[in-house]
Short mmCIF file of C-alpha atoms in Angstrom, two decimals:
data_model
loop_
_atom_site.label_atom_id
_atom_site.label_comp_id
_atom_site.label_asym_id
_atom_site.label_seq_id
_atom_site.Cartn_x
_atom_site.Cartn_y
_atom_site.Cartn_z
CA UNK A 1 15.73 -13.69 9.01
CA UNK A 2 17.96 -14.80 6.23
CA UNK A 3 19.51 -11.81 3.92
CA UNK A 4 18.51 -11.93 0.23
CA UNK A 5 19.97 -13.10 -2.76
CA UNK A 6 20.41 -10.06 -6.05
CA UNK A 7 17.67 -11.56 -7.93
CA UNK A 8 15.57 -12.06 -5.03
CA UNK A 9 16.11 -8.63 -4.28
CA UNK A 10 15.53 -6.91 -7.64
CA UNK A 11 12.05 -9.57 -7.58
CA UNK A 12 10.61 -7.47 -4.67
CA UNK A 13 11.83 -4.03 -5.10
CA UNK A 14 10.20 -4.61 -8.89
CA UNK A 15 6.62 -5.72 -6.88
CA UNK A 16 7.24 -2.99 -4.44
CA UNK A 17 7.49 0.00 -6.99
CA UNK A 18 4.48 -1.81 -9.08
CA UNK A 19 2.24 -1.82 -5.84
CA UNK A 20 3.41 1.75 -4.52
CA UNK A 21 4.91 0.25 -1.11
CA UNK A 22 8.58 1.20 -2.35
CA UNK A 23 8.42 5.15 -1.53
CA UNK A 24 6.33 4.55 1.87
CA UNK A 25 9.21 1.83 2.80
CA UNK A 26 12.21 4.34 2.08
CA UNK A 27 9.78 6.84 3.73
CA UNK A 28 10.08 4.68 6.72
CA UNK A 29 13.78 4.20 6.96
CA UNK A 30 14.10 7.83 6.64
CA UNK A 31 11.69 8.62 9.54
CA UNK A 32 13.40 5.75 11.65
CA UNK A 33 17.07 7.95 11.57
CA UNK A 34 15.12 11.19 11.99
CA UNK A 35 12.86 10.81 14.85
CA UNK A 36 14.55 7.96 16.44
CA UNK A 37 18.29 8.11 15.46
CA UNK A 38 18.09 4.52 14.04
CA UNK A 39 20.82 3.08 12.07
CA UNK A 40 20.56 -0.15 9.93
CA UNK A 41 22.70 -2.65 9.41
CA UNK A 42 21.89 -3.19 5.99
CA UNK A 43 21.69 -0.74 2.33
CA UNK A 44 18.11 0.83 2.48
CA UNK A 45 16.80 -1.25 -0.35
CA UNK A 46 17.96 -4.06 1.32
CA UNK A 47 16.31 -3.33 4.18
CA UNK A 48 13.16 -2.52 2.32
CA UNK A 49 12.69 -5.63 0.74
CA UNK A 50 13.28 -7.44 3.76
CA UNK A 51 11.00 -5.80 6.09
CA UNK A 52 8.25 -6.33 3.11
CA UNK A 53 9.47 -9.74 2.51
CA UNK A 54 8.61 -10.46 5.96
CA UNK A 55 5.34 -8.38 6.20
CA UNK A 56 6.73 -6.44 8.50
CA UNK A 57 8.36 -2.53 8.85
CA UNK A 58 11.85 -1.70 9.18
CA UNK A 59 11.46 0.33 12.70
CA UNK A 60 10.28 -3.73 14.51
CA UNK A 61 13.70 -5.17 12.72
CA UNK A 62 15.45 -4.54 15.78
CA UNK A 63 18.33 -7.27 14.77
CA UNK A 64 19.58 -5.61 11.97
CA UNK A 65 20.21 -2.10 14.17
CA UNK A 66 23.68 -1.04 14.13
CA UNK A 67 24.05 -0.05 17.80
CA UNK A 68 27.37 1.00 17.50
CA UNK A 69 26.55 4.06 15.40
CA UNK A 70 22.99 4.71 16.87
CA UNK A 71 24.89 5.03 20.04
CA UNK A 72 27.45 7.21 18.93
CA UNK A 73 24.08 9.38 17.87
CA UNK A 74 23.62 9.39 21.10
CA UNK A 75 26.88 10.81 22.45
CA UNK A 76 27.01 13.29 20.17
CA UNK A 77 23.71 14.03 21.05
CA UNK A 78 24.90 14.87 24.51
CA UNK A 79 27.80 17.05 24.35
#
């Protein structure tokens, strides 16, 4: 999936708040670090607009996971 250009962006995050989808999105993202320690690679809005550019959710983006910090979660999660 390719990133998104700033007016692209600001096109979909407009539609998003209109429709209500914005808040559920950045509920998402916040649920993904919470219960499952998942980082993303990109800025949340980014993200957001992405996933619903794609019509799909954040937590099935696996290839924009940043593994190095979810698995530094993880290590600290251990000592």
């Amino acid at each position: 999936m390719e990133k998104l250009n700033k007016i692209e962006l600001e096109k979909i995050l407009l539609e998003m708040k209109e429709n209500g989808k914005y808040k559920e999105f950045h509920d998402m993202i916040l649920d993904d670090y919470e219960e499952h320690q998942i980082v993303y690679k990109l800025e949340p809005d980014e993200m957001v607009a992405l996933a619903y550019k794609n019509g799909t959710i954040p937590f099935k983006m696996k290839e924009f996971y940043d593994w190095h910090e979810m698995n530094l979660l993880v290590e600290e999660d251990l000592e």
